[in-house]
mmCIF file of N, CA, C and O in Angstrom:
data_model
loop_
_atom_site.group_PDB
_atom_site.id
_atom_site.type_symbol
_atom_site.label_atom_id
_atom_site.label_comp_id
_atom_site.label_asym_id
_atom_site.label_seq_id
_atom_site.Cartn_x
_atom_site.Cartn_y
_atom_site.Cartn_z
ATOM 1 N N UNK A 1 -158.929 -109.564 -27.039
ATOM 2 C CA UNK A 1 -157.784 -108.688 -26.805
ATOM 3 C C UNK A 1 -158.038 -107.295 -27.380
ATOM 4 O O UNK A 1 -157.738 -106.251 -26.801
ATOM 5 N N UNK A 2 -158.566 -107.378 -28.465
ATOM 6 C CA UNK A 2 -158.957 -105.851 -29.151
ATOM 7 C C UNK A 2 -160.169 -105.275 -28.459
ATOM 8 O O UNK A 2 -160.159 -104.056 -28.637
ATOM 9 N N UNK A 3 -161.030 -105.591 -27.867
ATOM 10 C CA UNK A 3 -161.616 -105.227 -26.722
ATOM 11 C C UNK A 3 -161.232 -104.698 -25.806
ATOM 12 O O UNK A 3 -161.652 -103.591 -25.470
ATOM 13 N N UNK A 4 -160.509 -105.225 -25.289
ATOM 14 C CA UNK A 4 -159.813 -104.581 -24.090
ATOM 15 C C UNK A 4 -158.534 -103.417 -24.014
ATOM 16 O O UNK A 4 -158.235 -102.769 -23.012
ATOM 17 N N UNK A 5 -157.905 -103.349 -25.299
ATOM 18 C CA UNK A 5 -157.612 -102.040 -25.736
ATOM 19 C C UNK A 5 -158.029 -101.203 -26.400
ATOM 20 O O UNK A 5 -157.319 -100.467 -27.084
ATOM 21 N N UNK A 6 -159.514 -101.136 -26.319
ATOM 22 C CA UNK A 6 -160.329 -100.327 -27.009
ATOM 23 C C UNK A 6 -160.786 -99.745 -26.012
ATOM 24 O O UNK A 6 -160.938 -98.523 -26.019
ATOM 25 N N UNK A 7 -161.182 -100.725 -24.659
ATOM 26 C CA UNK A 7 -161.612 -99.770 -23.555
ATOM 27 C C UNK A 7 -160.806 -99.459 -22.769
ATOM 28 O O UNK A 7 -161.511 -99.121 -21.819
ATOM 29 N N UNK A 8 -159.484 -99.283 -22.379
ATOM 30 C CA UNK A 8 -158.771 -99.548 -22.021
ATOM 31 C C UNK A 8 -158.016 -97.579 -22.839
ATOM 32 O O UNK A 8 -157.487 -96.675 -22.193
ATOM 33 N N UNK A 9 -158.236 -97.613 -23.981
ATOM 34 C CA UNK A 9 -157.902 -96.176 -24.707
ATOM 35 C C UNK A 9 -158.978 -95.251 -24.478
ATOM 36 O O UNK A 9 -158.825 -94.035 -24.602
ATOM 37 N N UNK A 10 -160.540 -96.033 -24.002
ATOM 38 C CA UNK A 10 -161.398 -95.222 -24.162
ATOM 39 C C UNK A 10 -160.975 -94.612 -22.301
ATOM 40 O O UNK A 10 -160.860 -93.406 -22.080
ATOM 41 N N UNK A 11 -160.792 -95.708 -21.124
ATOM 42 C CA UNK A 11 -160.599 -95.184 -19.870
ATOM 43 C C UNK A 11 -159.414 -93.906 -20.059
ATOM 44 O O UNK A 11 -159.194 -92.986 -19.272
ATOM 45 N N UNK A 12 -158.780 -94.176 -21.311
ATOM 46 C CA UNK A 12 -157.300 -92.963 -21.021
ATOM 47 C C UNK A 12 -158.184 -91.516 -21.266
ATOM 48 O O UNK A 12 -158.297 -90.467 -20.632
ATOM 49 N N UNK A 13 -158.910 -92.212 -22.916
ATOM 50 C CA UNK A 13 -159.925 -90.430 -23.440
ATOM 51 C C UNK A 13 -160.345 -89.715 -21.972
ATOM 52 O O UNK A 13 -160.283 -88.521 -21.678
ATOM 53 N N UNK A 14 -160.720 -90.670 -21.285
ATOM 54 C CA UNK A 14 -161.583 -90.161 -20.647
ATOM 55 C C UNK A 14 -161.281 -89.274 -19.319
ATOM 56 O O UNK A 14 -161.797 -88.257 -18.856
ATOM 57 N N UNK A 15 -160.368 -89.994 -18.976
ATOM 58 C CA UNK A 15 -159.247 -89.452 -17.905
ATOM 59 C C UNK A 15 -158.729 -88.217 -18.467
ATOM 60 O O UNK A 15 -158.922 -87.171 -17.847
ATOM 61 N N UNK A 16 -158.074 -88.211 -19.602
ATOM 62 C CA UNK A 16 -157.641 -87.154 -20.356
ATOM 63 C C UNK A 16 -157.985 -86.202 -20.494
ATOM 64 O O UNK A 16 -157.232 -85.263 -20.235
ATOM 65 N N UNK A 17 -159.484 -85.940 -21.040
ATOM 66 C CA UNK A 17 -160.720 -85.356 -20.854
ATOM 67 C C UNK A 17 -160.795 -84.411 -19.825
ATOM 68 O O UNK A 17 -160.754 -83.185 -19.927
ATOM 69 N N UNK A 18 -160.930 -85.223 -18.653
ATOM 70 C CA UNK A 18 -161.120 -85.151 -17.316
ATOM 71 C C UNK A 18 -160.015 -84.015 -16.781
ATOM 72 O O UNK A 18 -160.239 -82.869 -16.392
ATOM 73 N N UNK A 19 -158.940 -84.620 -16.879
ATOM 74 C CA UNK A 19 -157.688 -83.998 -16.335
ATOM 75 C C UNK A 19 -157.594 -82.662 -17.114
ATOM 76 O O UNK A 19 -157.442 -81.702 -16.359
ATOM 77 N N UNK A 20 -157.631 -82.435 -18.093
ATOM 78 C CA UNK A 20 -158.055 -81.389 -19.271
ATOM 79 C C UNK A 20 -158.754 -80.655 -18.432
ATOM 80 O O UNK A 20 -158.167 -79.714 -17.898
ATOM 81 N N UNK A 21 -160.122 -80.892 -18.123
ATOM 82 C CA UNK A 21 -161.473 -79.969 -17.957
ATOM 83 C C UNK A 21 -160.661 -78.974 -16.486
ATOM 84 O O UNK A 21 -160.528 -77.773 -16.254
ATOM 85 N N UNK A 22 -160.185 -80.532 -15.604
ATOM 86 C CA UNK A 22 -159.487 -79.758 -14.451
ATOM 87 C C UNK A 22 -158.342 -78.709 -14.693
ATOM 88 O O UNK A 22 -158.467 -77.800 -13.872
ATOM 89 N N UNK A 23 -157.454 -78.546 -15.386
ATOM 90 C CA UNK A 23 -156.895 -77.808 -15.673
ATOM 91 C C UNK A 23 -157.101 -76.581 -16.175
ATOM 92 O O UNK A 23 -156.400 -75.580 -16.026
ATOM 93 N N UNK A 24 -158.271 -76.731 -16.883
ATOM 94 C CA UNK A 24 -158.929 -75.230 -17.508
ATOM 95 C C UNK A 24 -159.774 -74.539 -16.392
ATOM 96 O O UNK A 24 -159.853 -73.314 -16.300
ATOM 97 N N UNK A 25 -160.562 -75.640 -15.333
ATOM 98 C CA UNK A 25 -161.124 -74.734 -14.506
ATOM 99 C C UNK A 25 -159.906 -74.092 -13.851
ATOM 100 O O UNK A 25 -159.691 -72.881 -13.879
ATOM 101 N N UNK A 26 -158.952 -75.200 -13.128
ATOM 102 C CA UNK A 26 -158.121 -74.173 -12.650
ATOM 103 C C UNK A 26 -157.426 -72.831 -13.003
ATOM 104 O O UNK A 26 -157.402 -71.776 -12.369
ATOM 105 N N UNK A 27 -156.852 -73.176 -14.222
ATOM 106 C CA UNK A 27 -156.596 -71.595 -14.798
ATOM 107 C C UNK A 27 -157.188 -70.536 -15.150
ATOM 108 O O UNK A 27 -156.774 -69.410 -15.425
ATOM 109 N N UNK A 28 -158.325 -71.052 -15.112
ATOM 110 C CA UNK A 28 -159.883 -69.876 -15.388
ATOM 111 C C UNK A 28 -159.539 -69.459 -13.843
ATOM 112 O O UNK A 28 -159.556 -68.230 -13.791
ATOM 113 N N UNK A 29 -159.339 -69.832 -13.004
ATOM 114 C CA UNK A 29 -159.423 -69.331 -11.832
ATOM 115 C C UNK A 29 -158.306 -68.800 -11.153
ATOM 116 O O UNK A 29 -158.506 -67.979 -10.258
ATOM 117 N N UNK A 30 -157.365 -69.084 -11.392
ATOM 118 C CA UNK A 30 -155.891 -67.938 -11.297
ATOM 119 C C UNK A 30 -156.073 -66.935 -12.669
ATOM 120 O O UNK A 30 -155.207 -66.063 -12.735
ATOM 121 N N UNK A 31 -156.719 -66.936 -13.378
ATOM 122 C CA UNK A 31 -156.891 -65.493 -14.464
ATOM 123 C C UNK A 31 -158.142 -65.116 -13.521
ATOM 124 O O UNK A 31 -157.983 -63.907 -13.351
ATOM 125 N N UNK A 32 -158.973 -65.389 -13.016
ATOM 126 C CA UNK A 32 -160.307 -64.668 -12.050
ATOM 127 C C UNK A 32 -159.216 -63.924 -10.588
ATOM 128 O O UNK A 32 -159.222 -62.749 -10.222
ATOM 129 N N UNK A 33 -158.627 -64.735 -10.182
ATOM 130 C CA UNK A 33 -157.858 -64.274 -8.847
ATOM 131 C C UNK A 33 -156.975 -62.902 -9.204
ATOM 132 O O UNK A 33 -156.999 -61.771 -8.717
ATOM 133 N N UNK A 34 -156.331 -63.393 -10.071
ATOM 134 C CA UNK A 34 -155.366 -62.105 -10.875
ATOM 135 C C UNK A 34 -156.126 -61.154 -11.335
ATOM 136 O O UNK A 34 -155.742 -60.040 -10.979
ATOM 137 N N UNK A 35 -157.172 -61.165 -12.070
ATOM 138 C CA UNK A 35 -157.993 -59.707 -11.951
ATOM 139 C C UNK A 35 -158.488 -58.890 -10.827
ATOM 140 O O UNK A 35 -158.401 -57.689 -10.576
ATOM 141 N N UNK A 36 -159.092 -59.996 -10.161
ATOM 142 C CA UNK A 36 -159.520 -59.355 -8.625
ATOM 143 C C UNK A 36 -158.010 -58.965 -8.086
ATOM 144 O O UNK A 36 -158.153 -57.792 -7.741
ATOM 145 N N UNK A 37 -157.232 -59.171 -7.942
ATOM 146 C CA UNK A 37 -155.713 -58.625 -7.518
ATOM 147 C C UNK A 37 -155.248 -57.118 -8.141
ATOM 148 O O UNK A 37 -154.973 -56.169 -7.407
ATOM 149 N N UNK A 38 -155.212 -57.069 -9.463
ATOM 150 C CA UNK A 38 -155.109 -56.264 -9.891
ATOM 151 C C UNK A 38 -156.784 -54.774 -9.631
ATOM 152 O O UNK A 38 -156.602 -53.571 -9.444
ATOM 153 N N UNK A 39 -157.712 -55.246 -9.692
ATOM 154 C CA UNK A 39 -159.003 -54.278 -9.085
ATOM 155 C C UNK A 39 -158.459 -54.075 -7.828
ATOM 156 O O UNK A 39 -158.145 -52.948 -7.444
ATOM 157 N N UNK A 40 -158.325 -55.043 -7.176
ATOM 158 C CA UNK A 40 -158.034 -54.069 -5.519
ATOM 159 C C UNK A 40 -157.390 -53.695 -5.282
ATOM 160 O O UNK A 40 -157.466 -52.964 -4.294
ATOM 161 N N UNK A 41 -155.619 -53.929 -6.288
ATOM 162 C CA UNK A 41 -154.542 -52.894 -6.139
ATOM 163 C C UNK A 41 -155.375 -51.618 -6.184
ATOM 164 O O UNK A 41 -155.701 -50.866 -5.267
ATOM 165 N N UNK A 42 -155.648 -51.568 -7.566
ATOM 166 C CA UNK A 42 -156.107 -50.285 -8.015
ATOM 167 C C UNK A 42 -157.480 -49.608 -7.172
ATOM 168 O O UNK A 42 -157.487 -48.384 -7.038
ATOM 169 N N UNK A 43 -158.398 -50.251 -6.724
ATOM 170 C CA UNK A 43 -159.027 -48.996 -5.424
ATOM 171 C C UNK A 43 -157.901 -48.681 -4.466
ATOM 172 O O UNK A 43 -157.685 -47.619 -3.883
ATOM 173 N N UNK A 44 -157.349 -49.611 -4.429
ATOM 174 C CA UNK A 44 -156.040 -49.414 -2.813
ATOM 175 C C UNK A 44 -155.442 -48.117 -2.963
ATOM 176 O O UNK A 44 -155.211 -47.365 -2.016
ATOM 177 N N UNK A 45 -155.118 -47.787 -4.546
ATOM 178 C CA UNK A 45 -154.166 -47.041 -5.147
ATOM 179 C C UNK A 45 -154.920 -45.658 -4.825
ATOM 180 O O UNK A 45 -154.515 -44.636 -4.270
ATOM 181 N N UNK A 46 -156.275 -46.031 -5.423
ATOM 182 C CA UNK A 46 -156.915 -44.442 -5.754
ATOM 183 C C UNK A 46 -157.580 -44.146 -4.133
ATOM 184 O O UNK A 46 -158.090 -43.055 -3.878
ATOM 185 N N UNK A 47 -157.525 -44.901 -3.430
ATOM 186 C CA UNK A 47 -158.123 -44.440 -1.892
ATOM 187 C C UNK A 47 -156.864 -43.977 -0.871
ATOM 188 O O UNK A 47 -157.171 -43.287 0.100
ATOM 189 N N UNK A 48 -155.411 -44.355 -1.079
ATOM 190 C CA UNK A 48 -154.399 -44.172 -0.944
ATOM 191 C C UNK A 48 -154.008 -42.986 -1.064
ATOM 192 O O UNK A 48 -153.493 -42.412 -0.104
ATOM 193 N N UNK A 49 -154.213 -42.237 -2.546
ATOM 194 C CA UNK A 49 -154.237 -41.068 -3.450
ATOM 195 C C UNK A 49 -155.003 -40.225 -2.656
ATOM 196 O O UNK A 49 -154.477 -39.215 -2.188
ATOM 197 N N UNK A 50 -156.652 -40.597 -2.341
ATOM 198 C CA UNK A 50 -157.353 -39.769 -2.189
ATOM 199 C C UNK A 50 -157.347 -39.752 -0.358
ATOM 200 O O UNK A 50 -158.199 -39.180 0.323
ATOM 201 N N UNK A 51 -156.603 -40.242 -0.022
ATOM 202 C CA UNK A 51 -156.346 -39.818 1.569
ATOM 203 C C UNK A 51 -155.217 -38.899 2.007
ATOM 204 O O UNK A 51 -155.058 -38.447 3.141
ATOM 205 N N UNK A 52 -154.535 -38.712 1.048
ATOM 206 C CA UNK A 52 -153.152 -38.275 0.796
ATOM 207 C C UNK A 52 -153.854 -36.730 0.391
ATOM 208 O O UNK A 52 -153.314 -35.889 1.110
ATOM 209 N N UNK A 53 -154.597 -36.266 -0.272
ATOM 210 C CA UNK A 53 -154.941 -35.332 -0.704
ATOM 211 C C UNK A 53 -155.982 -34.297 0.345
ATOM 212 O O UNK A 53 -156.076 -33.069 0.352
ATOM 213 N N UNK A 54 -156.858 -35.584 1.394
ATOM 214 C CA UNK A 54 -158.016 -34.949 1.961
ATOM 215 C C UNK A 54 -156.876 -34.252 3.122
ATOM 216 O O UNK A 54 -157.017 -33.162 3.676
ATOM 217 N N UNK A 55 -155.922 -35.052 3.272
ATOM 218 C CA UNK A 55 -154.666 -34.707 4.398
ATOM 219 C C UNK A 55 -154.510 -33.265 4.678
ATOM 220 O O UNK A 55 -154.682 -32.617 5.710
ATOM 221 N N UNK A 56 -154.045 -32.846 3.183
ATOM 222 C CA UNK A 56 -152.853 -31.837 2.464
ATOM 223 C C UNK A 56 -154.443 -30.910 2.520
ATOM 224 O O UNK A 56 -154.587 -29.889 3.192
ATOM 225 N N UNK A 57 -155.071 -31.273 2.021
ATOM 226 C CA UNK A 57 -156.357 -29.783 2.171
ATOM 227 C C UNK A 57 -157.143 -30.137 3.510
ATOM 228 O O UNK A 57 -158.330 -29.911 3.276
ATOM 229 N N UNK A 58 -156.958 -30.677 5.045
ATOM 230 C CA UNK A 58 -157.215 -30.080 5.643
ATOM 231 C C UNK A 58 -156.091 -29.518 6.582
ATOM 232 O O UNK A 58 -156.225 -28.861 7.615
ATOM 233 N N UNK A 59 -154.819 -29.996 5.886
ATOM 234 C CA UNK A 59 -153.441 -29.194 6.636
ATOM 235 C C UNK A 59 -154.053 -26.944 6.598
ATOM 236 O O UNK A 59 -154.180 -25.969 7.338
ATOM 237 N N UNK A 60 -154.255 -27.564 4.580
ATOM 238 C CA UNK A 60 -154.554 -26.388 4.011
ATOM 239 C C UNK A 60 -155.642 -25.466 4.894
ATOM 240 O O UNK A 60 -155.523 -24.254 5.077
ATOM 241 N N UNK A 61 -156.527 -26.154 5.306
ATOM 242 C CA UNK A 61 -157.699 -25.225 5.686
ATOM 243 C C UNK A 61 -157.483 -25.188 6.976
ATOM 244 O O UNK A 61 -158.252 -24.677 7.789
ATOM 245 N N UNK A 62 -156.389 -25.746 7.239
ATOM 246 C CA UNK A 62 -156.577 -25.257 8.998
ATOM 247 C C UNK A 62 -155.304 -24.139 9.049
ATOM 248 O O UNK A 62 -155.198 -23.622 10.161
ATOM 249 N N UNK A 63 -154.432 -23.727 8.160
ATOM 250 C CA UNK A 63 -153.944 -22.852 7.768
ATOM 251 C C UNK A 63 -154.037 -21.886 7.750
ATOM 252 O O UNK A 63 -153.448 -20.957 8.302
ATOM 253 N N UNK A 64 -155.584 -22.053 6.444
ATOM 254 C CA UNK A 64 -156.236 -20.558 6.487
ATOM 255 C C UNK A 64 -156.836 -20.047 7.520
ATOM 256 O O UNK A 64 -156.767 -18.880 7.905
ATOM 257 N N UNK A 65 -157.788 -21.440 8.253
ATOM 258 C CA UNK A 65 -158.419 -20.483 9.862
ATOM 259 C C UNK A 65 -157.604 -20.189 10.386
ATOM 260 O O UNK A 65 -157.966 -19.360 11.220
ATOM 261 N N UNK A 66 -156.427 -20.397 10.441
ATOM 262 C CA UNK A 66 -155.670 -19.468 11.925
ATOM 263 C C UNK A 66 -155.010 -17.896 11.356
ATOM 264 O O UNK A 66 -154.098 -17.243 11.863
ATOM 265 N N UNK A 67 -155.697 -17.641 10.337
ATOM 266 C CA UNK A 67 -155.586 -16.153 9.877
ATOM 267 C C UNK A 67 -154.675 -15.846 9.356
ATOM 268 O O UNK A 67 -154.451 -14.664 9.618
ATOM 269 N N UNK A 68 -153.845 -16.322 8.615
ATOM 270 C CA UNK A 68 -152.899 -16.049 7.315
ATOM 271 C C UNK A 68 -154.223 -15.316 6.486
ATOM 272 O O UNK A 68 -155.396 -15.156 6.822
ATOM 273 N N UNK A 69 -153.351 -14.899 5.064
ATOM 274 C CA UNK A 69 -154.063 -14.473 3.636
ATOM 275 C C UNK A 69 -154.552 -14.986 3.024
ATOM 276 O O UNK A 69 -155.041 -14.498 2.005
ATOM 277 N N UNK A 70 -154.673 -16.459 3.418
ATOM 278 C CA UNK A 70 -155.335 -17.451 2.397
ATOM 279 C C UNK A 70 -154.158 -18.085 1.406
ATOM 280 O O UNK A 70 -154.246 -19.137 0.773
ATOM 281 N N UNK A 71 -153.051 -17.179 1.441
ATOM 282 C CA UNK A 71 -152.085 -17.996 0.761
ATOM 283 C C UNK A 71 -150.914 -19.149 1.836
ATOM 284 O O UNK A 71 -150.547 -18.919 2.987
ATOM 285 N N UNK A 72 -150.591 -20.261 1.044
ATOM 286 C CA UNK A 72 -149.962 -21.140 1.746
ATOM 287 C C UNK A 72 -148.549 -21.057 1.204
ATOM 288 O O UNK A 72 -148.091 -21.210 0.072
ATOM 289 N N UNK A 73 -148.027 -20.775 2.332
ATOM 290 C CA UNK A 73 -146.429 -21.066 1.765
ATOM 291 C C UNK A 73 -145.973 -22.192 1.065
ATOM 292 O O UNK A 73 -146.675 -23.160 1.358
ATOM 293 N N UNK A 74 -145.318 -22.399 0.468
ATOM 294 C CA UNK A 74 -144.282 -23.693 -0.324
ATOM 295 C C UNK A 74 -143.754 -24.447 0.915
ATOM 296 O O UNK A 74 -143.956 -25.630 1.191
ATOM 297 N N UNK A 75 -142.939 -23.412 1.707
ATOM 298 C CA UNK A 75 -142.270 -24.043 1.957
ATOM 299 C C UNK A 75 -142.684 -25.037 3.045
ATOM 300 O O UNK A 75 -142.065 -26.014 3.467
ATOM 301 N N UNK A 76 -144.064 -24.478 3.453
ATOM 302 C CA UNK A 76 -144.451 -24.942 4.914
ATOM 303 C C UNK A 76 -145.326 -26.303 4.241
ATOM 304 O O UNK A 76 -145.285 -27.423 4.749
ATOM 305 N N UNK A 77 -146.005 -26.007 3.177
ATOM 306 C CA UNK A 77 -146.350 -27.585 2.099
ATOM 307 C C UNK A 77 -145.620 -28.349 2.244
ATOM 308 O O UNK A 77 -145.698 -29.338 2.973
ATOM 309 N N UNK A 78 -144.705 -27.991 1.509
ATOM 310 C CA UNK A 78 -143.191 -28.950 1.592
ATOM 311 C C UNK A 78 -142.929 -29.220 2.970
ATOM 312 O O UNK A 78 -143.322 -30.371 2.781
ATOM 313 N N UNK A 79 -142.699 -29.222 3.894
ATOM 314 C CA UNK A 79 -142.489 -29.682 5.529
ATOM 315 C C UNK A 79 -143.920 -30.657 5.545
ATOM 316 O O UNK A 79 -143.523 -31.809 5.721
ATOM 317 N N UNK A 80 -144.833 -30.652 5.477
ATOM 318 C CA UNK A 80 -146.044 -31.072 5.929
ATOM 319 C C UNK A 80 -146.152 -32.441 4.775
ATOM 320 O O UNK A 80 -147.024 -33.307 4.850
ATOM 321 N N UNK A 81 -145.221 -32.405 3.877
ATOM 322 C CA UNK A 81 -145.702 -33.373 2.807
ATOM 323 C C UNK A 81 -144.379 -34.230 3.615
ATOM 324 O O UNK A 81 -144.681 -35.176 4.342
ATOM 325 N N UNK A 82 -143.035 -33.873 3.456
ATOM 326 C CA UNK A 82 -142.031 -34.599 3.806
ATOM 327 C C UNK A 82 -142.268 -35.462 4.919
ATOM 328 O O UNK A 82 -142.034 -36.666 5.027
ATOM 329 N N UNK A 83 -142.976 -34.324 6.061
ATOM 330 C CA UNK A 83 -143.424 -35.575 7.251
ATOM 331 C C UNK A 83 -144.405 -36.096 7.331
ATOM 332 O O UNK A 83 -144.645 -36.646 8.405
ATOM 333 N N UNK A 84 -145.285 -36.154 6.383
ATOM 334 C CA UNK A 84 -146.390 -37.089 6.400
ATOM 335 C C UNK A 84 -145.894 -38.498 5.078
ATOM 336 O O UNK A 84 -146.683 -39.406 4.818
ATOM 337 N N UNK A 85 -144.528 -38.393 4.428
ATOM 338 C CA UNK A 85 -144.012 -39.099 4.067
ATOM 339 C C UNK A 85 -143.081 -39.939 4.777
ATOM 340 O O UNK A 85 -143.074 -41.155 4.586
ATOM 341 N N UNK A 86 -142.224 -39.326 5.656
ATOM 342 C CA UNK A 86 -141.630 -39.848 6.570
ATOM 343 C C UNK A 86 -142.317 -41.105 7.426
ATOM 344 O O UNK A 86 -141.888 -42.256 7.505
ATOM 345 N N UNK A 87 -143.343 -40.620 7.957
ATOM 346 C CA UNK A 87 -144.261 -41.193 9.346
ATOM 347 C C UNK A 87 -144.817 -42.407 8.085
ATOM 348 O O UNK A 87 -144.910 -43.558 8.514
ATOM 349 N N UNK A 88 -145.133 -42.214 6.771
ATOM 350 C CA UNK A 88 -145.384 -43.121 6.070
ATOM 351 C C UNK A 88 -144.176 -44.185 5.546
ATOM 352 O O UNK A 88 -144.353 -45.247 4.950
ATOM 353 N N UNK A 89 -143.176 -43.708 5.864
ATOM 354 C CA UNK A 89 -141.731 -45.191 5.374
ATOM 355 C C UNK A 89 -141.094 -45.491 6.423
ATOM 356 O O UNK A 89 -140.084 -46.193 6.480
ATOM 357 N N UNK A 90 -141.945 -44.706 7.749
ATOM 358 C CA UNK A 90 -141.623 -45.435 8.400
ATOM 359 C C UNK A 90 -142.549 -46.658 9.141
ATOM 360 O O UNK A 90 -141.997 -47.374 9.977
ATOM 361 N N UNK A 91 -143.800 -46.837 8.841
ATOM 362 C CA UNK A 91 -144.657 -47.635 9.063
ATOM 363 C C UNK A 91 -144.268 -48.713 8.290
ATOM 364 O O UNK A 91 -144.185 -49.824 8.814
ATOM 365 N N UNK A 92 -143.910 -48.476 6.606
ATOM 366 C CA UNK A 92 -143.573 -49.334 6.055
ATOM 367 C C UNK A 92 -142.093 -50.687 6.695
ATOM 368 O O UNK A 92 -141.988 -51.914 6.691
ATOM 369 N N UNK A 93 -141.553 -49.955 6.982
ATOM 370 C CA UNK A 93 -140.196 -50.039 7.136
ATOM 371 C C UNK A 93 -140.606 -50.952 8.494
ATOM 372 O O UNK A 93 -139.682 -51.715 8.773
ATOM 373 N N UNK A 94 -141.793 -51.072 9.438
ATOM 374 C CA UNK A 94 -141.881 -51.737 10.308
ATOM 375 C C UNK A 94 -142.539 -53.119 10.222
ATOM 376 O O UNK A 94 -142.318 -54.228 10.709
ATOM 377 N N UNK A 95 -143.532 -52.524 9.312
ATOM 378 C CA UNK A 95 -144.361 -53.924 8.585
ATOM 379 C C UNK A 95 -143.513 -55.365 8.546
ATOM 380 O O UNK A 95 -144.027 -56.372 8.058
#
């Protein structure tokens, strides 16, 4: 009889063990997923940023070729930002 609850505690260690090891791989691997989540927010973010910007300076330079002073109005920035925000909530807004 003491035999058989000896192996019988050793099948639980072992399972235990087992079920253990599985659990740590898994969470090693939702903390691996969640970093990669958070990295590709963040290129998303800065390529997002940096498309937003190449926009606005070639609004800018096609500005200057059509023979202004080289200076850009505010106000005409401001129009060119609002509707390239617009056309952007509204894509969202369709998603």
């Amino acid at each position: 009889a003491m035999g058989r609850k000896r192996k019988a505690q050793r099948v639980m260690d072992e399972q235990e063990r087992s079920l253990h090891g599985s659990f740590c791989a898994a969470a090693s691997s939702i903390s691996q997923l969640y970093t990669q989540a958070l990295q590709q927010q963040k290129k998303a973010y800065s390529l997002g940023a940096q498309h937003a910007l190449e926009r606005v300076l070639a609004w800018a330079l096609r500005d200057e070729s059509s023979g202004s002073d080289g200076a850009v109005p505010v106000g005409a920035l401001i129009d060119v930002i609002r509707q390239d925000l617009a056309e952007l909530q509204g894509l969202e807004a369709s998603e």
